[in-house]
Short mmCIF file of C-alpha atoms in Angstrom, two decimals:
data_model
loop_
_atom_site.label_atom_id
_atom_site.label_comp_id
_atom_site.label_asym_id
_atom_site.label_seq_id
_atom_site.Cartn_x
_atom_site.Cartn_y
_atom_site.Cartn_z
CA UNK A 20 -5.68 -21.25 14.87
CA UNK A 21 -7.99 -18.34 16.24
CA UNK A 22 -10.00 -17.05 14.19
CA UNK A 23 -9.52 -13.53 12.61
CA UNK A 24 -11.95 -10.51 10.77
CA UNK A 25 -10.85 -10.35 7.33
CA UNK A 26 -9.67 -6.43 6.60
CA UNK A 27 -10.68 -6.36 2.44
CA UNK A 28 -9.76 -2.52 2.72
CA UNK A 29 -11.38 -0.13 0.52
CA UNK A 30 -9.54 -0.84 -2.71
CA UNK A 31 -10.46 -4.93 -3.47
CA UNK A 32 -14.11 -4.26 -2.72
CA UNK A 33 -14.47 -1.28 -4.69
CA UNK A 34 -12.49 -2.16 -7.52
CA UNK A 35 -11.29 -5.79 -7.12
CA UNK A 36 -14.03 -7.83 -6.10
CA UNK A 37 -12.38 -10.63 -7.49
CA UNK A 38 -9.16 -10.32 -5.41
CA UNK A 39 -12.04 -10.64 -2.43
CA UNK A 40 -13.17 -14.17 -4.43
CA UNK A 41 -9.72 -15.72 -4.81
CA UNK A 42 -8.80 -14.63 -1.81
CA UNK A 43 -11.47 -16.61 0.13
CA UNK A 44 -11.17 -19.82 -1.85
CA UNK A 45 -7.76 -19.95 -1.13
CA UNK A 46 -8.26 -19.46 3.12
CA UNK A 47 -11.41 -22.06 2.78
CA UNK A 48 -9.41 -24.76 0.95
CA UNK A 49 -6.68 -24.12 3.64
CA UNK A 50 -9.32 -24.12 6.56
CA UNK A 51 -7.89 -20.77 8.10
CA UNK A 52 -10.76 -19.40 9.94
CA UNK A 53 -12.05 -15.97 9.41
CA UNK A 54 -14.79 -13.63 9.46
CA UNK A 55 -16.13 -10.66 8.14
CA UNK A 56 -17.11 -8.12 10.82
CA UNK A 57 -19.07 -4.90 10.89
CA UNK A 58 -17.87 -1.29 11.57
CA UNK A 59 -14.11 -1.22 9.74
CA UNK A 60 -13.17 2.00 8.21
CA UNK A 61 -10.56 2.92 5.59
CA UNK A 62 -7.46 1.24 7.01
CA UNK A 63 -6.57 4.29 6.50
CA UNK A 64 -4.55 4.81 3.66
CA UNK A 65 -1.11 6.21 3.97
CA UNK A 66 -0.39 8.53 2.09
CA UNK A 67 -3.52 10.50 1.39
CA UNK A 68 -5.28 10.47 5.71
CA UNK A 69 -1.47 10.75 6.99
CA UNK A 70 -1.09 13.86 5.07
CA UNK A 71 -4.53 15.19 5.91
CA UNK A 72 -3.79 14.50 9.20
CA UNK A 73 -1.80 12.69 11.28
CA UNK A 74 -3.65 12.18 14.88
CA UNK A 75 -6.51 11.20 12.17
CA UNK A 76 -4.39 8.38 10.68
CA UNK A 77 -3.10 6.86 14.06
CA UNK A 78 -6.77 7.42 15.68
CA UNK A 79 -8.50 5.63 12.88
CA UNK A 80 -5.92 2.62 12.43
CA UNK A 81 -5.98 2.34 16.09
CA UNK A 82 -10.14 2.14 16.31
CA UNK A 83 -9.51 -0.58 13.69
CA UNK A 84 -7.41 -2.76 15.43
CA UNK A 85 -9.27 -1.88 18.97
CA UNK A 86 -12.66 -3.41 17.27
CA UNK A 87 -11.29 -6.60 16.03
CA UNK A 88 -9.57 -7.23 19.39
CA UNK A 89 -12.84 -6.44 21.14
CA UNK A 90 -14.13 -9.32 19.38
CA UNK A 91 -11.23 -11.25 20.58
CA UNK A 92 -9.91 -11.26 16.61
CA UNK A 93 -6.38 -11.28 15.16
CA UNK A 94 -6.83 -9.01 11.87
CA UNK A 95 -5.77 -10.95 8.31
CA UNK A 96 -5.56 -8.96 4.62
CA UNK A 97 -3.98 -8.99 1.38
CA UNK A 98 -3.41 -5.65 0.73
CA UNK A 99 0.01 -4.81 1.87
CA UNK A 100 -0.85 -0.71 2.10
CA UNK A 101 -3.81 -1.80 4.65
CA UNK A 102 -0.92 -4.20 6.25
CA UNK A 103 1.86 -1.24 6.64
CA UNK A 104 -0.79 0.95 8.30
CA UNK A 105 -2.19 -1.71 10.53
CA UNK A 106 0.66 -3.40 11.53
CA UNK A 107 2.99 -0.11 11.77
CA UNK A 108 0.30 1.32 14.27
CA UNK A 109 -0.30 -1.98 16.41
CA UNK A 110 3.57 -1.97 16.58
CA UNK A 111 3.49 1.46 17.75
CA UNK A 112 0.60 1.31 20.23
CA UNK A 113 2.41 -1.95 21.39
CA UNK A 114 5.73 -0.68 22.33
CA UNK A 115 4.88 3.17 23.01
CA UNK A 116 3.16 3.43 25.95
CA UNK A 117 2.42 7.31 26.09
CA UNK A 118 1.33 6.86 22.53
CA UNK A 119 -1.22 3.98 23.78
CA UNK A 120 -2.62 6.14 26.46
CA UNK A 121 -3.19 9.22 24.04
CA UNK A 122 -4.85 6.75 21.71
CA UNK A 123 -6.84 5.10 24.29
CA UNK A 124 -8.10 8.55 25.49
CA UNK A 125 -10.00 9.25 22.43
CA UNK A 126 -10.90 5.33 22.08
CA UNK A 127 -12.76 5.10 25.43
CA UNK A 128 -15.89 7.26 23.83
CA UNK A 129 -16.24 4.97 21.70
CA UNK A 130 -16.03 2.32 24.23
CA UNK A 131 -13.11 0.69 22.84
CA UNK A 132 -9.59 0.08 24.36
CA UNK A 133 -6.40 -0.85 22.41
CA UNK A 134 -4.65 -3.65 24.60
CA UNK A 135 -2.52 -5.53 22.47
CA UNK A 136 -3.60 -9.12 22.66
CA UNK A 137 -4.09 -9.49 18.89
CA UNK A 138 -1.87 -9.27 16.10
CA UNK A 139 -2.28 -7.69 12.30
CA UNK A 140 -1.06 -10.78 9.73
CA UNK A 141 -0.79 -11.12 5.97
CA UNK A 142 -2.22 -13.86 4.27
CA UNK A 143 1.71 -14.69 3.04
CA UNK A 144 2.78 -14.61 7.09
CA UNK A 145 -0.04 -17.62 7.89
CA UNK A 146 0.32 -19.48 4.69
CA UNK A 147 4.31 -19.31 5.83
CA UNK A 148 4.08 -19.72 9.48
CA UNK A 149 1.36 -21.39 10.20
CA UNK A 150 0.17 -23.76 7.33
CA UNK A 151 3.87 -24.34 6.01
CA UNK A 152 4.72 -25.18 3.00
CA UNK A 153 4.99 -28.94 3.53
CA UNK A 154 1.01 -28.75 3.97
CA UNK A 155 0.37 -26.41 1.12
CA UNK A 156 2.08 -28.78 -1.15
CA UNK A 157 -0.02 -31.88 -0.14
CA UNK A 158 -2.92 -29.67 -1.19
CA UNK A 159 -1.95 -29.24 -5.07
CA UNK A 160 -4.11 -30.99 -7.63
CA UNK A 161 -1.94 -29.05 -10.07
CA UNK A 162 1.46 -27.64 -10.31
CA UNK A 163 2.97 -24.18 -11.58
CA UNK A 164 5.56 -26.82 -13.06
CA UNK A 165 8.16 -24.46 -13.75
CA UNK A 166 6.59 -21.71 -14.89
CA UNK A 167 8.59 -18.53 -14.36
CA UNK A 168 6.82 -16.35 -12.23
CA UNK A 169 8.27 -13.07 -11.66
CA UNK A 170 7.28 -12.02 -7.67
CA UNK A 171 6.15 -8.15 -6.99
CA UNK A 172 6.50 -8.62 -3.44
CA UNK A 173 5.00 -4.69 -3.12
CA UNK A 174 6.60 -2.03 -0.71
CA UNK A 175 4.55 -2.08 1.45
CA UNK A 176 4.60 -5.84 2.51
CA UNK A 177 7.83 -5.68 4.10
CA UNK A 178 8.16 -1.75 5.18
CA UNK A 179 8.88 -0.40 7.23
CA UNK A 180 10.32 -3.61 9.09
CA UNK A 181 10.94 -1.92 12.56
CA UNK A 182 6.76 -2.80 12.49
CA UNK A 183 6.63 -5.21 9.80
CA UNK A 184 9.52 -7.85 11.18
CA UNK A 185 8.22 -10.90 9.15
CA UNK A 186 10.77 -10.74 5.99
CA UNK A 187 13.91 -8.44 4.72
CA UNK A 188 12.93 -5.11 4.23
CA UNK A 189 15.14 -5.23 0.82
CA UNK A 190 15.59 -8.54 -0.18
CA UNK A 191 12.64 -10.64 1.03
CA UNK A 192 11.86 -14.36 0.43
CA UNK A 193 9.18 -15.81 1.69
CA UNK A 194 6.55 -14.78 -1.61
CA UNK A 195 9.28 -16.48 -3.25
CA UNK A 196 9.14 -19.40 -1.05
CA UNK A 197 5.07 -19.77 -2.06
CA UNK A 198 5.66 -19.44 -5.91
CA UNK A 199 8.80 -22.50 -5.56
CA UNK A 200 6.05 -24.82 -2.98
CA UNK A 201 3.58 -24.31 -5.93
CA UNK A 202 6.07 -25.52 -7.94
CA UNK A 203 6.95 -22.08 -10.52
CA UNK A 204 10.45 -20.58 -10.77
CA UNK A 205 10.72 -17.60 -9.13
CA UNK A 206 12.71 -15.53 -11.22
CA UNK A 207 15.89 -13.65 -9.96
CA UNK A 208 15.42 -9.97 -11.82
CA UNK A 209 16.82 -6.65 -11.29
CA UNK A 210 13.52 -4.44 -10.85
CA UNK A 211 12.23 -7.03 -8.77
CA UNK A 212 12.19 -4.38 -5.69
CA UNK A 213 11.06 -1.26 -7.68
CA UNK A 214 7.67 0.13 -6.92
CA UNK A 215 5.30 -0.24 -8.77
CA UNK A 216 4.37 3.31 -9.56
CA UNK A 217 0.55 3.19 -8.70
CA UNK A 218 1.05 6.08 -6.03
CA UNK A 219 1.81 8.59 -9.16
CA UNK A 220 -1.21 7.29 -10.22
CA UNK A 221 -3.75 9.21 -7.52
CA UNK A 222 -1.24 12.44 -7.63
CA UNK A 223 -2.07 13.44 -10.99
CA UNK A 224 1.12 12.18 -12.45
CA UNK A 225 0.28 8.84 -14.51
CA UNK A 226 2.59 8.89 -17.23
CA UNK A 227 5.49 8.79 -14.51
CA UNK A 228 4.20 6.22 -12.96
CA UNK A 229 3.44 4.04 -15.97
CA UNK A 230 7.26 4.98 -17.04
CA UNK A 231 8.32 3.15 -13.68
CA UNK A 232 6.05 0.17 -13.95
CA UNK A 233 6.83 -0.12 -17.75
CA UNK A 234 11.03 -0.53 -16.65
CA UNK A 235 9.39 -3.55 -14.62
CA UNK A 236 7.51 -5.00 -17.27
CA UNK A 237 10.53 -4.66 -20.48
CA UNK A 238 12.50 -6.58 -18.09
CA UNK A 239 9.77 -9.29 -17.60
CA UNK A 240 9.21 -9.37 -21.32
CA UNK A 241 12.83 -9.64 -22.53
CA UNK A 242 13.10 -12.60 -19.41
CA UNK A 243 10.02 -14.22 -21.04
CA UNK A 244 8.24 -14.09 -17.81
CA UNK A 245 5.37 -15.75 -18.24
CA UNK A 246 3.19 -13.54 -15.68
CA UNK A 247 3.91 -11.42 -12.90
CA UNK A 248 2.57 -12.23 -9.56
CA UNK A 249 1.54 -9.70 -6.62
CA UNK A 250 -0.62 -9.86 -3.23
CA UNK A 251 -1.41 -6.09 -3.46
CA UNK A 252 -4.73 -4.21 -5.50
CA UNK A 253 -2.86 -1.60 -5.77
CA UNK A 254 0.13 -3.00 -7.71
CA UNK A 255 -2.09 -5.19 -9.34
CA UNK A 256 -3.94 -2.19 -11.33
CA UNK A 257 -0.21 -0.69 -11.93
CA UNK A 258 0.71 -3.97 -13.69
CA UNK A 259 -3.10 -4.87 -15.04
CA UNK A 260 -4.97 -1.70 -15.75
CA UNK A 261 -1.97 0.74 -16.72
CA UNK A 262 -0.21 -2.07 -18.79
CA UNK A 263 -3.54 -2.26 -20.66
CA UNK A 264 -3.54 1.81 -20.86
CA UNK A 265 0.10 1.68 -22.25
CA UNK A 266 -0.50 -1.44 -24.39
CA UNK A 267 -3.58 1.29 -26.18
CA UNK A 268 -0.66 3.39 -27.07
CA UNK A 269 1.59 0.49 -28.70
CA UNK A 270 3.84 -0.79 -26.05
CA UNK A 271 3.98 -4.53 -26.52
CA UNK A 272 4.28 -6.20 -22.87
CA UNK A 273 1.51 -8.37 -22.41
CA UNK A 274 2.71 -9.73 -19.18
CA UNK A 275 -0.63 -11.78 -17.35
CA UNK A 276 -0.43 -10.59 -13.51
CA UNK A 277 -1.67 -13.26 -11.70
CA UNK A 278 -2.18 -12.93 -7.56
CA UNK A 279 -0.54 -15.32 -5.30
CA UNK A 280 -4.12 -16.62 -4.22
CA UNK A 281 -5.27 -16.79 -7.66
CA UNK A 282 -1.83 -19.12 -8.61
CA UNK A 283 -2.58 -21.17 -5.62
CA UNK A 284 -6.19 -21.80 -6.55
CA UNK A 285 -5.44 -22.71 -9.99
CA UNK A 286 -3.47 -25.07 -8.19
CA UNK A 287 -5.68 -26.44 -5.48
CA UNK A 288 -7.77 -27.17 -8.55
CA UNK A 289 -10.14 -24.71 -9.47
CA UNK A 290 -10.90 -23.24 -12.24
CA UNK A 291 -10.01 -19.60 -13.86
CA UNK A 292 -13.74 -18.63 -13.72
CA UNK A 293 -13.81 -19.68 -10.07
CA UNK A 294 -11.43 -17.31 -9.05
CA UNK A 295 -12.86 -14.36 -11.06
CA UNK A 296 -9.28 -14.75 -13.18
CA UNK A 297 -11.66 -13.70 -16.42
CA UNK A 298 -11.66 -10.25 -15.04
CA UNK A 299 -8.04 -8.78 -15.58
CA UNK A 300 -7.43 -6.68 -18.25
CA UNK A 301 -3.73 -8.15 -19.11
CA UNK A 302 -5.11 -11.25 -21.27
CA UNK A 303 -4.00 -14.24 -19.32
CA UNK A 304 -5.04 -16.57 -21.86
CA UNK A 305 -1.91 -17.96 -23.06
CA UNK A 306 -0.45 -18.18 -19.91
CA UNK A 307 -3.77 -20.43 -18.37
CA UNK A 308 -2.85 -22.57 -21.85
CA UNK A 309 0.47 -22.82 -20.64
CA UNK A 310 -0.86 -24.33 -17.09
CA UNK A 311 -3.30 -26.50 -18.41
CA UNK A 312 -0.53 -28.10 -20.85
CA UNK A 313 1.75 -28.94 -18.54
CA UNK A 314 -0.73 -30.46 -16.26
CA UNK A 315 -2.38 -32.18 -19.00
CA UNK B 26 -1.13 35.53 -7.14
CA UNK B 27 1.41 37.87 -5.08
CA UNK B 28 -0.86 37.34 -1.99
CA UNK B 29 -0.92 34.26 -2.86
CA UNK B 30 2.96 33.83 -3.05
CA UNK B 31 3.06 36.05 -0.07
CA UNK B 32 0.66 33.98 2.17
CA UNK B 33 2.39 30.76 0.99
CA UNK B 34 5.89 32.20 1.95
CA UNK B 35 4.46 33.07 4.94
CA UNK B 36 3.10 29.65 6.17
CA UNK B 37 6.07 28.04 5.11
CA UNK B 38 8.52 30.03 6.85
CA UNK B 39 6.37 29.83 10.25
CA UNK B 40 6.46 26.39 9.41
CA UNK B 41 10.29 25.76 9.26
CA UNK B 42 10.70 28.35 12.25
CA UNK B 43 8.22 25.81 14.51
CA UNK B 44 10.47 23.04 14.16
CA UNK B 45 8.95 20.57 11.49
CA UNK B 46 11.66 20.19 9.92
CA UNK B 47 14.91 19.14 11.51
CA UNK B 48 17.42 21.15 9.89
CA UNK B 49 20.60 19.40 11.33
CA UNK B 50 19.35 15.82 10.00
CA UNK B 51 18.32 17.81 6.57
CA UNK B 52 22.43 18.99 7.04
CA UNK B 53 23.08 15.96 7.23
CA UNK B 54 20.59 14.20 4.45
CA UNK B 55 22.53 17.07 2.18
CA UNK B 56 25.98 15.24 2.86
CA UNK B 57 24.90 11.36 2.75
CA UNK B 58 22.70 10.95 -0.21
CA UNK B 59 23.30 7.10 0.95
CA UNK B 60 19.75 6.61 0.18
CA UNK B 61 19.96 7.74 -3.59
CA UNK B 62 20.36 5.23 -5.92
CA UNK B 63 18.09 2.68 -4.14
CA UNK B 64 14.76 5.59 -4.25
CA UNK B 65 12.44 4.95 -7.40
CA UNK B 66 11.91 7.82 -8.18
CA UNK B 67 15.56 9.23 -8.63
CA UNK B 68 16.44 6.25 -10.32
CA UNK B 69 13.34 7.04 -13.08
CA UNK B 70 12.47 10.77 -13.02
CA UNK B 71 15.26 12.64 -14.07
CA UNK B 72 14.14 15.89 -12.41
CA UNK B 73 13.47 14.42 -9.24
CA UNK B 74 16.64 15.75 -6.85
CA UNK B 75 15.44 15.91 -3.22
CA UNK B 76 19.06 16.97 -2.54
CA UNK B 77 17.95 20.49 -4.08
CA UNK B 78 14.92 20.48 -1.69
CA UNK B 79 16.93 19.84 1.46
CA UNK B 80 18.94 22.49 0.44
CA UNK B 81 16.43 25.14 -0.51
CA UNK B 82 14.80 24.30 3.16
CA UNK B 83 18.48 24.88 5.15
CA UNK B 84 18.35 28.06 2.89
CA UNK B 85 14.87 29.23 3.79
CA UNK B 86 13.77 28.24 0.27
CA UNK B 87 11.70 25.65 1.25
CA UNK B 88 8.32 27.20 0.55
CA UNK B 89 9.03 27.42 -3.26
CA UNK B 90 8.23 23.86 -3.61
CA UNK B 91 5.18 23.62 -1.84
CA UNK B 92 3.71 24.37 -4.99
CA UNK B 93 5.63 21.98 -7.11
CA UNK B 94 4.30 18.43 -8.63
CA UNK B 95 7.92 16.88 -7.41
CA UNK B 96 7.31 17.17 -3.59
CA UNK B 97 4.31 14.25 -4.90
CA UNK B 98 6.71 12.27 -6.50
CA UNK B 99 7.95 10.42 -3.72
CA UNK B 100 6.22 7.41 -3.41
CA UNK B 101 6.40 6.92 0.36
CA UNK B 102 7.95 3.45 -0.76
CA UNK B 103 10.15 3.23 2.59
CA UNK B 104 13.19 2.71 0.73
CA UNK B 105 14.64 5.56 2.04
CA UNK B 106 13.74 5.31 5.67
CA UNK B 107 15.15 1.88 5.79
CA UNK B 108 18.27 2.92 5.57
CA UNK B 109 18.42 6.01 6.98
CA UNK B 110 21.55 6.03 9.81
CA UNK B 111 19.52 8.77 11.40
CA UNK B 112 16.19 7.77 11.13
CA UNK B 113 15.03 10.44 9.26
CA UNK B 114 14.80 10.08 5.26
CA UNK B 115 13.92 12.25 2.04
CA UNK B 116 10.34 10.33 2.69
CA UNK B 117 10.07 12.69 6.04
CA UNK B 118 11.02 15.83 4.11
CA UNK B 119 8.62 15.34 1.58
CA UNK B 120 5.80 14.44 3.97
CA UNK B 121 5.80 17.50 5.35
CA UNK B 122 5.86 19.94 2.15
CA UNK B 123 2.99 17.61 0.90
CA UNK B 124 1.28 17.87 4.36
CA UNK B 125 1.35 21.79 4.31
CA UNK B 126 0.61 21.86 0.34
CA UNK B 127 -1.94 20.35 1.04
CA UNK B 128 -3.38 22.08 4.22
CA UNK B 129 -2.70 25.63 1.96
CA UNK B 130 -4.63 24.32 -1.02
CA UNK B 131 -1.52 23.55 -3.23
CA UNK B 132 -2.14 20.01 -3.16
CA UNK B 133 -3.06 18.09 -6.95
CA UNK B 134 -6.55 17.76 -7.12
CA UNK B 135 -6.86 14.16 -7.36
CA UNK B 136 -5.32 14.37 -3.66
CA UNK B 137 -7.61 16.97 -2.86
CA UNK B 138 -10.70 15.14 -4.30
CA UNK B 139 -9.59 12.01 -2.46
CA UNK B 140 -8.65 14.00 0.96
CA UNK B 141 -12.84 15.05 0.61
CA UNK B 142 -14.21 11.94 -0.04
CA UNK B 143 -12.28 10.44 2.38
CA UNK B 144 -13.56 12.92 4.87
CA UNK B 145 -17.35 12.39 3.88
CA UNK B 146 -17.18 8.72 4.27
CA UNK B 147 -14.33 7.38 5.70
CA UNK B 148 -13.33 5.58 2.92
CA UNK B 149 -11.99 5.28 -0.39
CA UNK B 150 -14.87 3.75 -2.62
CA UNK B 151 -17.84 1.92 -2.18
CA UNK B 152 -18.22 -1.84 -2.64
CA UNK B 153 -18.70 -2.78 -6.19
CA UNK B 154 -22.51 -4.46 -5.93
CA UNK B 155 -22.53 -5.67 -9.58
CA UNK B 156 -19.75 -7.68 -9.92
CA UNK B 157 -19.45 -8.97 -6.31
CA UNK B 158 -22.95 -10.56 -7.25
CA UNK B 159 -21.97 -12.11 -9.77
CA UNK B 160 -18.91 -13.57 -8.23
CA UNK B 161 -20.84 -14.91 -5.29
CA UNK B 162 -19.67 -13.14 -2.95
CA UNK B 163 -21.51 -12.39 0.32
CA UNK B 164 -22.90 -9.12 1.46
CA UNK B 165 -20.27 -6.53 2.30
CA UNK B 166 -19.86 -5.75 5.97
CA UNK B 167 -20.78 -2.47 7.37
CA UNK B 168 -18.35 0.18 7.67
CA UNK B 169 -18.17 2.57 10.64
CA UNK B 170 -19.18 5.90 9.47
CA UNK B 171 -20.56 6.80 12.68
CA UNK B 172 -17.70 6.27 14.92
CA UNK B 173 -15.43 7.89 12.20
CA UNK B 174 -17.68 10.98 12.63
CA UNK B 175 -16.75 10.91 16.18
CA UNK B 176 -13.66 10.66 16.00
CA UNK B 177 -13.17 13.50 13.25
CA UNK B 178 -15.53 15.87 15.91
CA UNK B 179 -13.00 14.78 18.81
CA UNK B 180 -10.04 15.59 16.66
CA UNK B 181 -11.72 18.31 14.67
CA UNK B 182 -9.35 16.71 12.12
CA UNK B 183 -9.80 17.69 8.38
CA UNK B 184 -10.28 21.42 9.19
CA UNK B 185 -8.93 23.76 6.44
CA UNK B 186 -6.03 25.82 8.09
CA UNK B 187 -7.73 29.42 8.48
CA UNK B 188 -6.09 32.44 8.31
CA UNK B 189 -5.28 33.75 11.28
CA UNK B 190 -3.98 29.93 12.18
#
């Protein structure tokens, strides 16, 4: 497998260094090789640079992409809004060739050249494709053993799939796939596709968006979910941090969200601490109980 | 506030009249609503009707909501540009007032304050130092200020629309 620069994004290292930790246990224990390289920017982030600007946004996701390739990289991340930008642009520059040569124009002065010989993955895409989930289930030391995990797959991860192509655009399956080789139940539930809100969040209009994530999480709590399980900062804080912000005002959820990386770490056999787990807001005590029980 | 209403009224409509909207496909949006029930933020904010927008636009209404919190409260989820038969989608609609509310100062100032910082640095937050220390985590990799200066200078991107523009 070549090797590929890690894109964190700006969210997970300013406000998630423990997605960054779990993250990074998960690729080592799989041997996926990648690096950290010098010089990225903001991804950049949809919907705030594409409305400043748009020739920004394309230049800057374009730059991106052009550095790791200089370095002969494929580009990996978590973050499914880094993912949509990358991957949407690369797609772009790929198949749109007067597009390339704009981009390229303003590129060249800073001696860089989009070509197309890498590609912008997500971590779920290699664990899928390339490690399969025959090899990821050799690896456990522990098992979800039917735990019901409710999967967030996040918009963003499969959207829009004229760029994205790696899963349905409305129904997807492969996070699914994951939470079943790590042995959990993937639950079947009817908000399973709604957003999670956090983009009401940064427009001054919280209390909208903690009404849409809260329709989420009364479903999850009347299903007894027993956490909720994303790949994305961003709808981790609008399941961890505003769950904790509604919980202040009474609502009684308490729904654990637990990342994909962070399930399979606890199930490669590390421990909570290890994985920075002790840092969510949403208690995840009972739920860790839970794991250790039935693995007793 | 009238010359403020006035010069809003007045971007907008040399706005619409330059073509960034498509008005047929808006026509059309009007008629097809196929997209509806599948958009968040219809399904869970009951004053959130982008059917009213489209029509205000076609109308030469349009610039009435630049200054409204509902052109923010799509979530540029997709949802509706996937299935769009024309490739075109409330998302599209609403990018554009937002663009323009924003360009105009009409935009909510956390999107404001974020479109500045973001212009400063070329990103969205620094690395948190603390924590990532005590985590173990290795030093965090440079980011590329300089070359996103450049790139703003080439562009001259960022620039607050001026007057006379």
């Amino acid at each position: 497998m070549r090797e590929s620069a890690f894109f964190w994004g700006c969210t997970i290292q300013a406000r998630y260094p423990f997605f960054e930790k779990s993250t990074r246990v998960v690729l080592d224990s799989l041997s996926i090789p990648y690096c950290d390289i010098d010089g990225f920017t903001c991804c950049p982030e949809k919907s705030l640079v594409e409305t400043i600007d748009e020739k920004l946004y394309n230049a800057l996701a374009a730059r991106n992409i052009a550095l790791a390739e200089s370095r002969g990289m494929d580009m990996l991340m978590t973050c499914t809004g880094c993912y949509s930008t990358l991957k949407s642009a690369w797609s772009k520059l790929k198949t749109h060739q007067v597009e390339r040569r704009a981009t390229n124009n303003i590129l060249k002065e800073l001696n860089l050249e989009f070509k197309g010989t890498n590609s912008v993955r997500h971590i779920i895409e290699v664990f899928v494709h390339d490690i399969g989930l025959s090899k990821i289930k050799r690896k456990l030391k522990r098992s979800l053993s039917r735990l019901k995990i409710a999967v967030h797959n996040g918009c963003h991860l499969v959207r829009p799939s004229n760029a994205i192509n790696f899963d349905d655009p409305l129904k997807p399956v492969k996070f699914d796939w994951l939470i079943e080789a790590l042995g959990g139940v993937s639950l079947n539930y009817e908000t399973k596709m709604a957003c999670c809100g956090g983009y009401l969040d940064r427009v001054n209009q919280s209390e909208k968006g903690h009404a849409m994530a809260s329709e989420k999480l009364s479903e999850l709590s009347a299903l007894k979910a027993d956490a909720i399980s994303v790949v994305c900062p961003e709808c981790f804080k609008a399941f961890d941090n505003n769950q904790f912000l509604m919980q202040r005002k009474g609502a009684k959820f308490n729904i654990p969200v637990i990342s994909l990386q962070e399930l399979m770490g606890l199930c490669f056999g590390f421990e909570p601490e290890q994985l920075g787990i002790n840092h969510h807001r949403i208690d995840p005590s009972e739920f860790l109980k839970k794991f250790d029980s039935r693995n007793g | 506030m009238n010359s403020l209403k006035s010069s809003i009224q007045e971007t907008a409509e040399r706005l619409i009249k330059r073509g960034d909207f498509d008005l047929e496909a808006i026509k059309r949006c009007i008629e097809c609503r196929g997209c509806e029930r599948d958009c968040p933020s219809f399904k869970t904010i009951r004053s959130y009707d982008p059917t009213r927008i489209c029509r205000d636009i076609v109308e030469g209404d349009g610039e009435n909501w630049l200054k409204s919190e509902t052109i923010w409260q799509c979530l540029e989820c997709h949802t509706c540009s996937e299935m769009c038969p024309q490739v075109y989608s409330w998302e599209k609609v609403m990018k554009t007032l937002k663009s323009k509310a924003l360009k105009i100062g009409l935009a909510p100032q956390m999107v404001t304050r974020g479109a500045e910082l973001f212009l400063k640095t070329g990103r969205l937050g620094e690395p948190r130092l603390p924590l990532r220390e005590e985590l173990g985590l290795p030093k965090a990799a440079d980011c590329g200020t300089g070359d996103f200066k450049k790139i703003v200078e080439i562009l001259g991107a960022g620039a607050k629309r001026s007057k006379s523009d």
